[in-house]
């Protein structure tokens, strides 16, 4: 069985500016690339799990998200790092785009994005973890049955070395 790290995106890998979708607005959190690379080298699958209700709210499209995520992986490749798969939930009960505006089991803190990854990649939950910056991320990890770490500070690499790889 395999192990994985699930990164929340906004506020963990990049600065959370709210409803980010433009590449020019993407700014890496200090230490994020090194952190992803370290998990790559330690044979973790690396995933992003991110709520993207901006789609249901009509702020941007799924295509915008895919372009941004492809760009992120292109940047990571330059450093010998990668994200294995991006999972996102475009849904939101109170959105305005009808086909996205409903309850979704994927929307954190619901655990379906993690559960789906666990099945698809044969993950050992005991060896897998999530890093998020909100309580809802930590609740999501708990709901999925994996360990959750709430990122604090301003350097993700310091954080993982002090808390996870200590
Ligand atoms: Mg976040
Ligand atoms: Zn969804």
GROMACS .gro file of N, CA and C and ligand atoms in nm:
model
  500
    1UNK      N    1   0.084  -0.121   0.000
    1UNK     CA    2   0.000   0.000   0.000
    1UNK      C    3   0.087   0.125   0.000
    2UNK      N    4   0.028   0.233  -0.041
    2UNK     CA    5   0.101   0.358  -0.062
    2UNK      C    6   0.066   0.463   0.043
    3UNK      N    7   0.150   0.563   0.051
    3UNK     CA    8   0.124   0.674   0.143
    3UNK      C    9   0.113   0.802   0.063
    4UNK      N   10   0.043   0.900   0.121
    4UNK     CA   11   0.020   1.025   0.047
    4UNK      C   12   0.015   1.144   0.141
    5UNK      N   13   0.049   1.258   0.085
    5UNK     CA   14   0.025   1.385   0.152
    5UNK      C   15  -0.079   1.461   0.071
    6UNK      N   16  -0.178   1.513   0.140
    6UNK     CA   17  -0.281   1.596   0.079
    6UNK      C   18  -0.257   1.740   0.122
    7UNK      N   19  -0.230   1.825   0.025
    7UNK     CA   20  -0.214   1.966   0.055
    7UNK      C   21  -0.344   2.041   0.024
    8UNK      N   22  -0.391   2.118   0.121
    8UNK     CA   23  -0.485   2.222   0.085
    8UNK      C   24  -0.405   2.319  -0.003
    9UNK      N   25  -0.470   2.387  -0.094
    9UNK     CA   26  -0.395   2.473  -0.186
    9UNK      C   27  -0.377   2.615  -0.131
   10UNK      N   28  -0.488   2.688  -0.127
   10UNK     CA   29  -0.481   2.829  -0.090
   10UNK      C   30  -0.449   2.846   0.058
   11UNK      N   31  -0.340   2.916   0.086
   11UNK     CA   32  -0.298   2.936   0.225
   11UNK      C   33  -0.195   2.834   0.272
   12UNK      N   34  -0.169   2.733   0.188
   12UNK     CA   35  -0.066   2.633   0.221
   12UNK      C   36   0.043   2.632   0.114
   13UNK      N   37   0.002   2.619  -0.011
   13UNK     CA   38   0.100   2.620  -0.122
   13UNK      C   39   0.117   2.760  -0.181
   14UNK      N   40   0.007   2.835  -0.181
   14UNK     CA   41   0.013   2.972  -0.233
   14UNK      C   42  -0.062   3.065  -0.139
   15UNK      N   43  -0.031   3.191  -0.151
   15UNK     CA   44  -0.100   3.290  -0.070
   15UNK      C   45  -0.248   3.289  -0.102
   16UNK      N   46  -0.329   3.295   0.002
   16UNK     CA   47  -0.474   3.291  -0.015
   16UNK      C   48  -0.526   3.433  -0.035
   17UNK      N   49  -0.555   3.466  -0.160
   17UNK     CA   50  -0.607   3.600  -0.188
   17UNK      C   51  -0.758   3.598  -0.206
   18UNK      N   52  -0.817   3.478  -0.199
   18UNK     CA   53  -0.962   3.464  -0.217
   18UNK      C   54  -0.998   3.449  -0.364
   19UNK      N   55  -1.053   3.334  -0.399
   19UNK     CA   56  -1.100   3.306  -0.535
   19UNK      C   57  -0.991   3.327  -0.639
   20UNK      N   58  -0.875   3.278  -0.608
   20UNK     CA   59  -0.762   3.285  -0.702
   20UNK      C   60  -0.788   3.199  -0.825
   21UNK      N   61  -0.765   3.253  -0.941
   21UNK     CA   62  -0.765   3.169  -1.061
   21UNK      C   63  -0.667   3.218  -1.166
   22UNK      N   64  -0.617   3.339  -1.153
   22UNK     CA   65  -0.525   3.392  -1.254
   22UNK      C   66  -0.380   3.360  -1.215
   23UNK      N   67  -0.306   3.311  -1.313
   23UNK     CA   68  -0.166   3.275  -1.289
   23UNK      C   69  -0.089   3.394  -1.232
   24UNK      N   70  -0.116   3.512  -1.281
   24UNK     CA   71  -0.040   3.629  -1.234
   24UNK      C   72  -0.068   3.663  -1.087
   25UNK      N   73  -0.175   3.608  -1.032
   25UNK     CA   74  -0.207   3.631  -0.891
   25UNK      C   75  -0.155   3.520  -0.800
   26UNK      N   76  -0.088   3.422  -0.861
   26UNK     CA   77  -0.039   3.307  -0.783
   26UNK      C   78   0.099   3.338  -0.725
   27UNK      N   79   0.110   3.330  -0.593
   27UNK     CA   80   0.238   3.353  -0.527
   27UNK      C   81   0.265   3.237  -0.431
   28UNK      N   82   0.374   3.167  -0.456
   28UNK     CA   83   0.407   3.053  -0.370
   28UNK      C   84   0.427   3.096  -0.225
   29UNK      N   85   0.382   3.013  -0.135
   29UNK     CA   86   0.418   3.026   0.007
   29UNK      C   87   0.565   2.985   0.018
   30UNK      N   88   0.639   3.055   0.101
   30UNK     CA   89   0.780   3.022   0.121
   30UNK      C   90   0.794   2.874   0.163
   31UNK      N   91   0.884   2.805   0.098
   31UNK     CA   92   0.910   2.666   0.134
   31UNK      C   93   0.815   2.564   0.075
   32UNK      N   94   0.716   2.609  -0.003
   32UNK     CA   95   0.616   2.515  -0.055
   32UNK      C   96   0.678   2.419  -0.158
   33UNK      N   97   0.756   2.473  -0.249
   33UNK     CA   98   0.814   2.387  -0.353
   33UNK      C   99   0.907   2.284  -0.290
   34UNK      N  100   0.993   2.329  -0.197
   34UNK     CA  101   1.084   2.237  -0.129
   34UNK      C  102   1.007   2.130  -0.052
   35UNK      N  103   0.894   2.169   0.004
   35UNK     CA  104   0.813   2.074   0.080
   35UNK      C  105   0.756   1.966  -0.011
   36UNK      N  106   0.700   2.008  -0.124
   36UNK     CA  107   0.645   1.911  -0.219
   36UNK      C  108   0.756   1.816  -0.264
   37UNK      N  109   0.872   1.874  -0.294
   37UNK     CA  110   0.984   1.793  -0.340
   37UNK      C  111   1.028   1.692  -0.236
   38UNK      N  112   1.027   1.733  -0.110
   38UNK     CA  113   1.069   1.641  -0.004
   38UNK      C  114   0.973   1.522   0.006
   39UNK      N  115   0.842   1.551  -0.004
   39UNK     CA  116   0.745   1.441  -0.002
   39UNK      C  117   0.761   1.352  -0.126
   40UNK      N  118   0.788   1.413  -0.241
   40UNK     CA  119   0.816   1.334  -0.362
   40UNK      C  120   0.932   1.238  -0.336
   41UNK      N  121   1.038   1.291  -0.278
   41UNK     CA  122   1.160   1.212  -0.257
   41UNK      C  123   1.141   1.104  -0.150
   42UNK      N  124   1.047   1.130  -0.058
   42UNK     CA  125   1.018   1.031   0.046
   42UNK      C  126   0.912   0.930   0.001
   43UNK      N  127   0.883   0.930  -0.129
   43UNK     CA  128   0.789   0.834  -0.188
   43UNK      C  129   0.645   0.848  -0.139
   44UNK      N  130   0.606   0.970  -0.112
   44UNK     CA  131   0.465   1.000  -0.088
   44UNK      C  132   0.401   1.037  -0.221
   45UNK      N  133   0.279   0.990  -0.244
   45UNK     CA  134   0.199   1.055  -0.347
   45UNK      C  135   0.168   1.195  -0.296
   46UNK      N  136   0.167   1.290  -0.385
   46UNK     CA  137   0.139   1.429  -0.345
   46UNK      C  138   0.013   1.475  -0.417
   47UNK      N  139  -0.086   1.516  -0.338
   47UNK     CA  140  -0.214   1.559  -0.393
   47UNK      C  141  -0.250   1.697  -0.341
   48UNK      N  142  -0.331   1.766  -0.419
   48UNK     CA  143  -0.395   1.889  -0.373
   48UNK      C  144  -0.543   1.859  -0.359
   49UNK      N  145  -0.601   1.902  -0.250
   49UNK     CA  146  -0.747   1.892  -0.231
   49UNK      C  147  -0.797   2.033  -0.199
   50UNK      N  148  -0.878   2.086  -0.290
   50UNK     CA  149  -0.913   2.227  -0.276
   50UNK      C  150  -1.060   2.253  -0.309
   51UNK      N  151  -1.125   2.329  -0.223
   51UNK     CA  152  -1.262   2.374  -0.252
   51UNK      C  153  -1.254   2.491  -0.349
   52UNK      N  154  -1.325   2.482  -0.457
   52UNK     CA  155  -1.324   2.592  -0.555
   52UNK      C  156  -1.467   2.637  -0.585
   53UNK      N  157  -1.531   2.690  -0.481
   53UNK     CA  158  -1.670   2.733  -0.496
   53UNK      C  159  -1.683   2.853  -0.589
   54UNK      N  160  -1.571   2.916  -0.624
   54UNK     CA  161  -1.574   3.026  -0.720
   54UNK      C  162  -1.638   2.986  -0.853
   55UNK      N  163  -1.632   2.856  -0.884
   55UNK     CA  164  -1.697   2.809  -1.007
   55UNK      C  165  -1.850   2.819  -0.991
   56UNK      N  166  -1.901   2.766  -0.883
   56UNK     CA  167  -2.046   2.774  -0.858
   56UNK      C  168  -2.092   2.919  -0.842
   57UNK      N  169  -2.003   3.000  -0.789
   57UNK     CA  170  -2.037   3.142  -0.768
   57UNK      C  171  -2.026   3.225  -0.896
   58UNK      N  172  -1.972   3.162  -1.002
   58UNK     CA  173  -1.963   3.233  -1.129
   58UNK      C  174  -1.843   3.323  -1.143
   59UNK      N  175  -1.742   3.306  -1.057
   59UNK     CA  176  -1.624   3.393  -1.063
   59UNK      C  177  -1.523   3.345  -1.168
   60UNK      N  178  -1.518   3.216  -1.191
   60UNK     CA  179  -1.425   3.158  -1.289
   60UNK      C  180  -1.476   3.019  -1.325
   61UNK      N  181  -1.408   2.956  -1.419
   61UNK     CA  182  -1.458   2.829  -1.472
   61UNK      C  183  -1.365   2.713  -1.431
   62UNK      N  184  -1.414   2.592  -1.452
   62UNK     CA  185  -1.329   2.475  -1.428
   62UNK      C  186  -1.207   2.479  -1.518
   63UNK      N  187  -1.225   2.530  -1.639
   63UNK     CA  188  -1.112   2.539  -1.732
   63UNK      C  189  -1.003   2.629  -1.673
   64UNK      N  190  -1.043   2.740  -1.610
   64UNK     CA  191  -0.944   2.828  -1.545
   64UNK      C  192  -0.865   2.752  -1.439
   65UNK      N  193  -0.935   2.670  -1.362
   65UNK     CA  194  -0.869   2.593  -1.256
   65UNK      C  195  -0.768   2.496  -1.317
   66UNK      N  196  -0.810   2.429  -1.423
   66UNK     CA  197  -0.721   2.330  -1.485
   66UNK      C  198  -0.596   2.397  -1.543
   67UNK      N  199  -0.614   2.512  -1.603
   67UNK     CA  200  -0.499   2.585  -1.659
   67UNK      C  201  -0.403   2.622  -1.546
   68UNK      N  202  -0.458   2.673  -1.435
   68UNK     CA  203  -0.373   2.711  -1.322
   68UNK      C  204  -0.299   2.589  -1.265
   69UNK      N  205  -0.368   2.479  -1.252
   69UNK     CA  206  -0.305   2.360  -1.194
   69UNK      C  207  -0.198   2.303  -1.287
   70UNK      N  208  -0.223   2.308  -1.416
   70UNK     CA  209  -0.118   2.265  -1.510
   70UNK      C  210   0.004   2.356  -1.500
   71UNK      N  211  -0.022   2.483  -1.485
   71UNK     CA  212   0.088   2.580  -1.471
   71UNK      C  213   0.168   2.550  -1.344
   72UNK      N  214   0.099   2.521  -1.234
   72UNK     CA  215   0.168   2.489  -1.108
   72UNK      C  216   0.262   2.371  -1.129
   73UNK      N  217   0.214   2.267  -1.196
   73UNK     CA  218   0.300   2.150  -1.217
   73UNK      C  219   0.416   2.181  -1.312
   74UNK      N  220   0.393   2.267  -1.407
   74UNK     CA  221   0.503   2.308  -1.495
   74UNK      C  222   0.612   2.379  -1.415
   75UNK      N  223   0.569   2.465  -1.323
   75UNK     CA  224   0.667   2.534  -1.237
   75UNK      C  225   0.742   2.433  -1.151
   76UNK      N  226   0.668   2.340  -1.092
   76UNK     CA  227   0.731   2.241  -1.003
   76UNK      C  228   0.833   2.156  -1.075
   77UNK      N  229   0.803   2.123  -1.200
   77UNK     CA  230   0.894   2.040  -1.280
   77UNK      C  231   1.033   2.101  -1.289
   78UNK      N  232   1.037   2.234  -1.294
   78UNK     CA  233   1.167   2.303  -1.302
   78UNK      C  234   1.253   2.277  -1.179
   79UNK      N  235   1.188   2.242  -1.069
   79UNK     CA  236   1.259   2.215  -0.944
   79UNK      C  237   1.267   2.065  -0.914
   80UNK      N  238   1.227   1.985  -1.009
   80UNK     CA  239   1.229   1.840  -0.988
   80UNK      C  240   1.122   1.793  -0.892
   81UNK      N  241   1.012   1.866  -0.885
   81UNK     CA  242   0.901   1.830  -0.795
   81UNK      C  243   0.773   1.819  -0.877
   82UNK      N  244   0.671   1.757  -0.818
   82UNK     CA  245   0.543   1.747  -0.888
   82UNK      C  246   0.430   1.717  -0.791
   83UNK      N  247   0.310   1.755  -0.835
   83UNK     CA  248   0.186   1.711  -0.770
   83UNK      C  249   0.130   1.598  -0.856
   84UNK      N  250   0.096   1.485  -0.792
   84UNK     CA  251   0.047   1.370  -0.869
   84UNK      C  252  -0.093   1.392  -0.923
   85UNK      N  253  -0.180   1.456  -0.845
   85UNK     CA  254  -0.314   1.485  -0.895
   85UNK      C  255  -0.375   1.599  -0.814
   86UNK      N  256  -0.447   1.684  -0.883
   86UNK     CA  257  -0.522   1.791  -0.818
   86UNK      C  258  -0.668   1.748  -0.810
   87UNK      N  259  -0.721   1.749  -0.689
   87UNK     CA  260  -0.863   1.724  -0.669
   87UNK      C  261  -0.927   1.857  -0.628
   88UNK      N  262  -1.036   1.891  -0.692
   88UNK     CA  263  -1.104   2.015  -0.653
   88UNK      C  264  -1.254   1.994  -0.656
   89UNK      N  265  -1.322   2.072  -0.574
   89UNK     CA  266  -1.470   2.069  -0.573
   89UNK      C  267  -1.520   2.205  -0.620
   90UNK      N  268  -1.587   2.210  -0.735
   90UNK     CA  269  -1.636   2.337  -0.788
   90UNK      C  270  -1.776   2.373  -0.737
   91UNK      N  271  -1.829   2.289  -0.649
   91UNK     CA  272  -1.970   2.303  -0.610
   91UNK      C  273  -1.989   2.391  -0.486
   92UNK      N  274  -2.109   2.441  -0.474
   92UNK     CA  275  -2.144   2.521  -0.356
   92UNK      C  276  -2.296   2.534  -0.355
   93UNK      N  277  -2.354   2.500  -0.241
   93UNK     CA  278  -2.500   2.498  -0.231
   93UNK      C  279  -2.565   2.629  -0.272
   94UNK      N  280  -2.500   2.740  -0.236
   94UNK     CA  281  -2.565   2.870  -0.255
   94UNK      C  282  -2.502   2.950  -0.369
   95UNK      N  283  -2.452   2.878  -0.470
   95UNK     CA  284  -2.394   2.945  -0.586
   95UNK      C  285  -2.500   3.001  -0.678
   96UNK      N  286  -2.454   3.051  -0.793
   96UNK     CA  287  -2.550   3.107  -0.890
   96UNK      C  288  -2.547   3.031  -1.023
   97UNK      N  289  -2.441   2.952  -1.046
   97UNK     CA  290  -2.436   2.872  -1.169
   97UNK      C  291  -2.507   2.741  -1.137
   98UNK      N  292  -2.619   2.722  -1.201
   98UNK     CA  293  -2.711   2.619  -1.156
   98UNK      C  294  -2.649   2.479  -1.145
   99UNK      N  295  -2.576   2.438  -1.248
   99UNK     CA  296  -2.529   2.299  -1.245
   99UNK      C  297  -2.422   2.272  -1.140
  100UNK      N  298  -2.367   2.377  -1.081
  100UNK     CA  299  -2.269   2.361  -0.975
  100UNK      C  300  -2.325   2.392  -0.836
  101UNK      N  301  -2.450   2.438  -0.832
  101UNK     CA  302  -2.502   2.492  -0.706
  101UNK      C  303  -2.587   2.390  -0.632
  102UNK      N  304  -2.516   2.296  -0.571
  102UNK     CA  305  -2.583   2.194  -0.491
  102UNK      C  306  -2.485   2.143  -0.386
  103UNK      N  307  -2.537   2.075  -0.289
  103UNK     CA  308  -2.452   2.012  -0.189
  103UNK      C  309  -2.359   1.913  -0.259
  104UNK      N  310  -2.235   1.905  -0.213
  104UNK     CA  311  -2.143   1.807  -0.272
  104UNK      C  312  -2.066   1.736  -0.162
  105UNK      N  313  -2.057   1.606  -0.175
  105UNK     CA  314  -1.983   1.525  -0.077
  105UNK      C  315  -1.833   1.547  -0.086
  106UNK      N  316  -1.790   1.612  -0.194
  106UNK     CA  317  -1.647   1.642  -0.210
  106UNK      C  318  -1.606   1.768  -0.135
  107UNK      N  319  -1.700   1.856  -0.114
  107UNK     CA  320  -1.663   1.986  -0.056
  107UNK      C  321  -1.616   1.966   0.087
  108UNK      N  322  -1.490   2.005   0.113
  108UNK     CA  323  -1.437   1.994   0.249
  108UNK      C  324  -1.526   2.075   0.344
  109UNK      N  325  -1.556   2.030   0.464
  109UNK     CA  326  -1.491   1.919   0.534
  109UNK      C  327  -1.542   1.779   0.502
  110UNK      N  328  -1.624   1.764   0.398
  110UNK     CA  329  -1.663   1.629   0.360
  110UNK      C  330  -1.541   1.558   0.300
  111UNK      N  331  -1.530   1.428   0.321
  111UNK     CA  332  -1.403   1.361   0.291
  111UNK      C  333  -1.392   1.296   0.153
  112UNK      N  334  -1.486   1.319   0.063
  112UNK     CA  335  -1.489   1.236  -0.059
  112UNK      C  336  -1.366   1.252  -0.149
  113UNK      N  337  -1.307   1.371  -0.155
  113UNK     CA  338  -1.187   1.386  -0.239
  113UNK      C  339  -1.076   1.294  -0.187
  114UNK      N  340  -1.061   1.291  -0.056
  114UNK     CA  341  -0.958   1.205   0.004
  114UNK      C  342  -0.996   1.058  -0.012
  115UNK      N  343  -1.121   1.027   0.012
  115UNK     CA  344  -1.166   0.888  -0.001
  115UNK      C  345  -1.144   0.837  -0.144
  116UNK      N  346  -1.175   0.920  -0.241
  116UNK     CA  347  -1.157   0.880  -0.381
  116UNK      C  348  -1.009   0.853  -0.411
  117UNK      N  349  -0.923   0.942  -0.361
  117UNK     CA  350  -0.779   0.924  -0.383
  117UNK      C  351  -0.730   0.796  -0.316
  118UNK      N  352  -0.782   0.769  -0.198
  118UNK     CA  353  -0.739   0.649  -0.124
  118UNK      C  354  -0.771   0.523  -0.204
  119UNK      N  355  -0.886   0.522  -0.267
  119UNK     CA  356  -0.924   0.404  -0.347
  119UNK      C  357  -0.841   0.397  -0.474
  120UNK      N  358  -0.831   0.510  -0.542
  120UNK     CA  359  -0.763   0.512  -0.672
  120UNK      C  360  -0.615   0.477  -0.660
  121UNK      N  361  -0.552   0.521  -0.550
  121UNK     CA  362  -0.407   0.503  -0.536
  121UNK      C  363  -0.370   0.399  -0.429
  122UNK      N  364  -0.468   0.325  -0.379
  122UNK     CA  365  -0.444   0.220  -0.278
  122UNK      C  366  -0.363   0.275  -0.161
  123UNK      N  367  -0.416   0.380  -0.101
  123UNK     CA  368  -0.341   0.447   0.006
  123UNK      C  369  -0.365   0.382   0.141
  124UNK      N  370  -0.260   0.380   0.218
  124UNK     CA  371  -0.268   0.341   0.358
  124UNK      C  372  -0.299   0.468   0.437
  125UNK      N  373  -0.417   0.471   0.496
  125UNK     CA  374  -0.459   0.593   0.566
  125UNK      C  375  -0.370   0.623   0.687
  126UNK      N  376  -0.323   0.520   0.751
  126UNK     CA  377  -0.240   0.542   0.870
  126UNK      C  378  -0.108   0.610   0.834
  127UNK      N  379  -0.065   0.594   0.710
  127UNK     CA  380   0.063   0.652   0.667
  127UNK      C  381   0.043   0.783   0.590
  128UNK      N  382  -0.082   0.827   0.577
  128UNK     CA  383  -0.111   0.944   0.495
  128UNK      C  384  -0.154   1.061   0.582
  129UNK      N  385  -0.140   1.180   0.528
  129UNK     CA  386  -0.169   1.299   0.608
  129UNK      C  387  -0.216   1.414   0.520
  130UNK      N  388  -0.276   1.510   0.586
  130UNK     CA  389  -0.320   1.632   0.519
  130UNK      C  390  -0.258   1.752   0.588
  131UNK      N  391  -0.224   1.853   0.508
  131UNK     CA  392  -0.178   1.980   0.563
  131UNK      C  393  -0.273   2.088   0.513
  132UNK      N  394  -0.340   2.155   0.606
  132UNK     CA  395  -0.434   2.260   0.569
  132UNK      C  396  -0.414   2.381   0.657
  133UNK      N  397  -0.483   2.488   0.625
  133UNK     CA  398  -0.469   2.608   0.707
  133UNK      C  399  -0.598   2.647   0.777
  134UNK      N  400  -0.704   2.569   0.756
  134UNK     CA  401  -0.831   2.602   0.820
  134UNK      C  402  -0.881   2.484   0.902
  135UNK      N  403  -0.966   2.515   0.998
  135UNK     CA  404  -1.025   2.408   1.079
  135UNK      C  405  -1.100   2.309   0.990
  136UNK      N  406  -1.165   2.361   0.884
  136UNK     CA  407  -1.242   2.271   0.797
  136UNK      C  408  -1.152   2.168   0.729
  137UNK      N  409  -1.026   2.203   0.704
  137UNK     CA  410  -0.931   2.106   0.647
  137UNK      C  411  -0.903   1.995   0.748
  138UNK      N  412  -0.882   2.037   0.872
  138UNK     CA  413  -0.847   1.939   0.975
  138UNK      C  414  -0.967   1.847   1.003
  139UNK      N  415  -1.086   1.906   1.000
  139UNK     CA  416  -1.207   1.824   1.018
  139UNK      C  417  -1.221   1.727   0.901
  140UNK      N  418  -1.189   1.773   0.782
  140UNK     CA  419  -1.193   1.687   0.663
  140UNK      C  420  -1.100   1.567   0.680
  141UNK      N  421  -0.978   1.594   0.725
  141UNK     CA  422  -0.882   1.485   0.748
  141UNK      C  423  -0.938   1.386   0.848
  142UNK      N  424  -0.994   1.440   0.953
  142UNK     CA  425  -1.052   1.355   1.058
  142UNK      C  426  -1.167   1.271   1.000
  143UNK      N  427  -1.252   1.336   0.921
  143UNK     CA  428  -1.364   1.264   0.859
  143UNK      C  429  -1.315   1.153   0.765
  144UNK      N  430  -1.199   1.176   0.704
  144UNK     CA  431  -1.143   1.076   0.611
  144UNK      C  432  -1.062   0.969   0.684
  145UNK      N  433  -1.029   0.995   0.810
  145UNK     CA  434  -0.952   0.897   0.887
  145UNK      C  435  -0.803   0.906   0.864
  146UNK      N  436  -0.754   1.025   0.827
  146UNK     CA  437  -0.610   1.045   0.817
  146UNK      C  438  -0.569   1.158   0.911
  147UNK      N  439  -0.440   1.169   0.934
  147UNK     CA  440  -0.390   1.271   1.025
  147UNK      C  441  -0.394   1.408   0.956
  148UNK      N  442  -0.433   1.510   1.031
  148UNK     CA  443  -0.438   1.645   0.976
  148UNK      C  444  -0.348   1.739   1.052
  149UNK      N  445  -0.275   1.821   0.980
  149UNK     CA  446  -0.185   1.919   1.042
  149UNK      C  447  -0.225   2.058   0.997
  150UNK      N  448  -0.243   2.146   1.095
  150UNK     CA  449  -0.280   2.283   1.062
  150UNK      C  450  -0.153   2.367   1.047
  151UNK      N  451  -0.132   2.414   0.925
  151UNK     CA  452  -0.012   2.492   0.894
  151UNK      C  453  -0.019   2.627   0.965
  152UNK      N  454   0.087   2.655   1.040
  152UNK     CA  455   0.102   2.787   1.102
  152UNK      C  456   0.242   2.836   1.070
  153UNK      N  457   0.260   2.965   1.075
  153UNK     CA  458   0.388   3.023   1.042
  153UNK      C  459   0.389   3.074   0.900
  154UNK      N  460   0.509   3.103   0.848
  154UNK     CA  461   0.513   3.155   0.711
  154UNK      C  462   0.607   3.077   0.621
  155UNK      N  463   0.659   2.965   0.670
  155UNK     CA  464   0.750   2.885   0.588
  155UNK      C  465   0.707   2.739   0.598
  156UNK      N  466   0.656   2.686   0.488
  156UNK     CA  467   0.602   2.549   0.491
  156UNK      C  468   0.712   2.446   0.512
  157UNK      N  469   0.830   2.472   0.457
  157UNK     CA  470   0.940   2.376   0.472
  157UNK      C  471   0.984   2.367   0.618
  158UNK      N  472   0.994   2.482   0.685
  158UNK     CA  473   1.022   2.481   0.829
  158UNK      C  474   0.915   2.401   0.902
  159UNK      N  475   0.790   2.427   0.864
  159UNK     CA  476   0.677   2.361   0.932
  159UNK      C  477   0.686   2.210   0.920
  160UNK      N  478   0.704   2.160   0.797
  160UNK     CA  479   0.704   2.013   0.782
  160UNK      C  480   0.827   1.950   0.850
  161UNK      N  481   0.937   2.022   0.850
  161UNK     CA  482   1.057   1.965   0.914
  161UNK      C  483   1.044   1.966   1.067
  162UNK      N  484   0.977   2.066   1.118
  162UNK     CA  485   0.961   2.074   1.264
  162UNK      C  486   0.848   1.984   1.314
  163UNK      N  487   0.745   1.964   1.234
  163UNK     CA  488   0.625   1.896   1.283
  163UNK      C  489   0.613   1.753   1.230
  164UNK      N  490   0.649   1.733   1.103
  164UNK     CA  491   0.623   1.604   1.041
  164UNK      C  492   0.750   1.519   1.029
  165UNK      N  493   0.860   1.578   0.986
  165UNK     CA  494   0.984   1.504   0.967
  165UNK      C  495   1.081   1.523   1.084
  166UNK      N  496   1.028   1.560   1.198
  166UNK     CA  497   1.114   1.592   1.314
  166UNK      C  498   1.186   1.466   1.363
  167LIG    MG1  499  -0.675   2.708   0.265
  168LIG    ZN1  500  -1.804   1.887  -0.562
   0.00000   0.00000   0.00000
